[in-house]
Structures are given as C-alpha cells and as structure tokens.
Amino acid sequence: EGVGPQEYVAMKLEVTQWGERAARVKDLVASAQAQGQKVFMLAATLRSETMYGVTNVFVSPTVKYGVYRASTTKGNSSGQDALYICTPRAARNLAYQGLLKEEDKVDQIGEIDGKELLGTKVHPALSANKEVYVVPMESIKDNKGTAIVICMPADSPDDWVTTLDLRKKSEYYNIDPSWVAAEPIPVLTTPTYGDLTAVALVEQMKINSPKDIKQLAEAKEIAYKEGFYGGTMLVGKFKGEKVEDIKTRLRDELVSMDCAFVYSE
Ligand code: A2H
C-alpha cells in the first residue's frame, strides 16, 4: 500500500449477454433493462493504455458483488440511468465521490456471487475483441479496486499465467474452455521484451502457476516499468507514440467516450 490515495481508472464494461449462471442477476436487473438501462461491470485498472488488448474479464468466484444505480451526471455523460456491478466496498467509495445515483448513500439493488457472473459476456471499449467472457481469478482481493479486473495477457504477467491455468484446468475452475481467449493481443512494444512483454517474462522466468506469487510480483514490476518508460504503442490512435507521453491523453479519451471514469481510493 502506498501513501496518498491511489487513482484508478474504472472501465465501464457493458454487459452484452448474461451467462446461464446469471439467472438471479438477470431477474434483478430485468425491469431496468426493459426500460433500456445499460448494466456495466466496473473494472479498476492502472493501465488503461492496454485496453486495446483485453481478452477476458476476471472476477473472484468467492467474492460478493452488488448492483448499484449510477449517477446520471458524474462518470456518465450519457445522462441515462444505468446500473453498475462492483463490490459493496467499492460502491461506498464511489458514492462518496458522487459517482452513484444517491450521493453519499449506497443504495444496493441486490447482491451477486462472483461465480454467478462466470460465462457472462461484456463489451470492452477499444479492444480488438468486441465481446469477452467473464472468467475466474482466485487471487482477486475484495479490498482493492472493484474486485473486477480486465485481463490483458500481453502486458500483465498475472493475467497471462492465469489465462494459461484456466485453459489447462477448465474442469477444476468449472468453466467452459471456449470462454478463455486463445491468444494475447499485442498492444505495445518494449525494447527488451518485444510485443508480448508479459509472455516473454513468464517464459524467461519460468513461471508456471498463479501461485508463484514472488516471481509474479517481480515480473509485474519489470513489465510495468518496461511498458511505462520504454513502451511504444503498436495500435490505435496513438500508434508509434511513447506510452509515457500518451497515457494520460488516452485515459482522458476513454473518459470523454463515456467508457471510463477516474476515481480514487
Ligand atoms: B491492472 P495496485 Cl496490463 N485484486 O490492470 C487483485 N488485483 C487487482 C484488483 C484486485 N481486487 N483490482 C485491480 N487489480 C489489478 C491491467 C494491468 C494491471 C496490467 C499490468 C499490471 C497491472 C490489466 N489487468 O497491475 O495494487 C489491476 O490490474 C499491476 C499491479 O492498486 C490493476 O491494474 O497497484 C492493479 O491490479 C491495481 O493494483
């Protein structure tokens, strides 16, 4: 934990199709959806510049999430009523920052178990994949961010190792193997590790499992520094530019597209 508050980008991932296990959730939001309200899963990230390479969305199967009414002004330039999915803890934070409908008050419409969200499809803005599946990540903590994490296997060693593990052990994880993305999508190139920084690091450091916590922490640190200080964008509007130079502009663009908002915790 650092000193001052941590600033996150909350990506608004629109739910495009509820999975078979989401029947209870679907009921919960049915009347709102019938009125045309969108439902967004909120994923907290520090690296919104890698949005182009989102392949999946992670939730913890054992964490409890809630459904909340979005503010119709802050963080929502459409002005339309909408619903957010995140943890109750994150919702309290959002409420204090004016990002929920009832200011300073958490009005929870209902509760969902993470495992009910597995197999649901969402739309990640900017990504080459227009729809991605929600899959499990056991290491997600319920006391950080929204406990919903975007999977960017090209640049996040954690995400790549988890992707490999989900593919290998789909039965153990109780998921359909077709939900797990086949390939990482290159987004930026680094001088030392090339176009798939996380894949190269995981190979080089021989990391075999999401449980290799120490090595993963080290790989994460290297990937972050390389990507931020040495990275050059390979795709999108800022193709050919240094990550360091465009990170804030890209974030602001996601916000102005109404695909994300910034909050702190
Ligand atoms: B990052 P910090 Cl490409 N539990 O987003 C576990 N991890 C969580 C989390 C939670 N509750 N909430 C957020 N995170 C992840 C992208 C990314 C991230 C890349 C590379 C590194 C990276 C794609 N996943 O994080 O402890 C989210 O994953 C490296 C730390 O607040 C978020 O950014 O510093 C990051 O951890 C926030 O971690």
Short mmCIF file of N, CA and C and ligand atoms in Angstrom, two decimals, residues 8 44-47 50 140-141 144 147 149-150 152 155-156 159 220, ligand 1:
data_model
loop_
_atom_site.label_atom_id
_atom_site.label_comp_id
_atom_site.label_asym_id
_atom_site.label_seq_id
_atom_site.Cartn_x
_atom_site.Cartn_y
_atom_site.Cartn_z
N TYR A 8 -7.48 5.23 -9.67
CA TYR A 8 -7.78 4.15 -10.61
C TYR A 8 -8.60 4.67 -11.78
N ALA A 44 -11.38 -1.99 -12.33
CA ALA A 44 -10.39 -0.99 -11.93
C ALA A 44 -9.03 -1.34 -12.51
N THR A 45 -8.40 -0.39 -13.17
CA THR A 45 -7.09 -0.66 -13.76
C THR A 45 -6.15 0.53 -13.60
N LEU A 46 -4.85 0.23 -13.62
CA LEU A 46 -3.82 1.26 -13.59
C LEU A 46 -3.26 1.45 -15.00
N ARG A 47 -3.68 0.60 -15.93
CA ARG A 47 -3.05 0.61 -17.25
C ARG A 47 -4.08 0.67 -18.37
N THR A 50 -3.59 -0.18 -22.15
CA THR A 50 -3.57 -1.53 -22.71
C THR A 50 -4.98 -2.07 -23.03
N ILE A 140 -7.90 -12.46 -6.84
CA ILE A 140 -8.54 -11.14 -6.69
C ILE A 140 -8.93 -10.91 -5.25
N LYS A 141 -8.57 -9.72 -4.75
CA LYS A 141 -8.90 -9.38 -3.35
C LYS A 141 -10.15 -8.51 -3.36
N LYS A 144 -9.66 -4.27 -2.75
CA LYS A 144 -8.91 -3.40 -3.66
C LYS A 144 -9.73 -3.17 -4.92
N ALA A 147 -12.74 -5.27 -7.44
CA ALA A 147 -12.63 -6.74 -7.47
C ALA A 147 -13.09 -7.30 -8.83
N VAL A 149 -11.39 -7.28 -12.70
CA VAL A 149 -10.09 -6.95 -13.31
C VAL A 149 -10.13 -7.30 -14.79
N ILE A 150 -9.65 -6.38 -15.59
CA ILE A 150 -9.57 -6.64 -17.03
C ILE A 150 -8.37 -7.52 -17.31
N MET A 152 -5.44 -8.53 -19.52
CA MET A 152 -4.59 -8.06 -20.61
C MET A 152 -3.32 -8.90 -20.63
N ASP A 155 0.48 -7.75 -21.50
CA ASP A 155 1.27 -6.85 -20.66
C ASP A 155 1.19 -7.12 -19.17
N SER A 156 0.35 -8.04 -18.75
CA SER A 156 0.25 -8.36 -17.34
C SER A 156 0.61 -9.83 -17.10
N ASP A 159 -2.08 -11.87 -15.55
CA ASP A 159 -3.19 -12.19 -16.45
C ASP A 159 -2.83 -13.31 -17.41
N LYS A 220 5.77 -8.55 -12.60
CA LYS A 220 4.81 -7.46 -12.69
C LYS A 220 5.51 -6.11 -12.64
B1 A2H B 1 -4.04 -3.87 -13.67
P1 A2H B 1 -2.45 -1.92 -7.18
CL1 A2H B 1 -1.81 -4.72 -18.14
N1 A2H B 1 -7.27 -7.85 -6.75
O1 A2H B 1 -4.88 -3.67 -14.86
C1 A2H B 1 -6.17 -8.13 -7.48
N2 A2H B 1 -5.71 -7.36 -8.48
C2 A2H B 1 -6.41 -6.26 -8.76
C3 A2H B 1 -7.57 -5.91 -8.05
C4 A2H B 1 -8.00 -6.76 -7.01
N3 A2H B 1 -9.09 -6.50 -6.28
N4 A2H B 1 -8.06 -4.77 -8.56
C5 A2H B 1 -7.22 -4.41 -9.54
N5 A2H B 1 -6.22 -5.31 -9.69
C6 A2H B 1 -5.11 -5.32 -10.65
C7 A2H B 1 -4.23 -4.14 -16.07
C8 A2H B 1 -2.81 -4.32 -15.65
C9 A2H B 1 -2.69 -4.20 -14.28
C10 A2H B 1 -1.70 -4.57 -16.45
C11 A2H B 1 -0.47 -4.72 -15.84
C12 A2H B 1 -0.35 -4.61 -14.45
C13 A2H B 1 -1.48 -4.35 -13.66
C14 A2H B 1 -4.83 -5.43 -16.55
N6 A2H B 1 -5.06 -6.40 -15.55
O2 A2H B 1 -1.41 -4.24 -12.32
O3 A2H B 1 -2.12 -2.90 -6.13
C15 A2H B 1 -5.39 -4.50 -11.88
O4 A2H B 1 -4.61 -4.97 -12.96
C16 A2H B 1 -0.14 -4.37 -11.70
C17 A2H B 1 -0.23 -4.02 -10.24
O5 A2H B 1 -3.54 -0.97 -6.81
C18 A2H B 1 -4.83 -3.11 -11.58
O6 A2H B 1 -4.16 -2.70 -12.79
O7 A2H B 1 -1.21 -1.28 -7.69
C19 A2H B 1 -3.84 -3.37 -10.47
O8 A2H B 1 -4.02 -4.72 -10.03
C20 A2H B 1 -4.01 -2.46 -9.28
O9 A2H B 1 -3.01 -2.85 -8.36
#
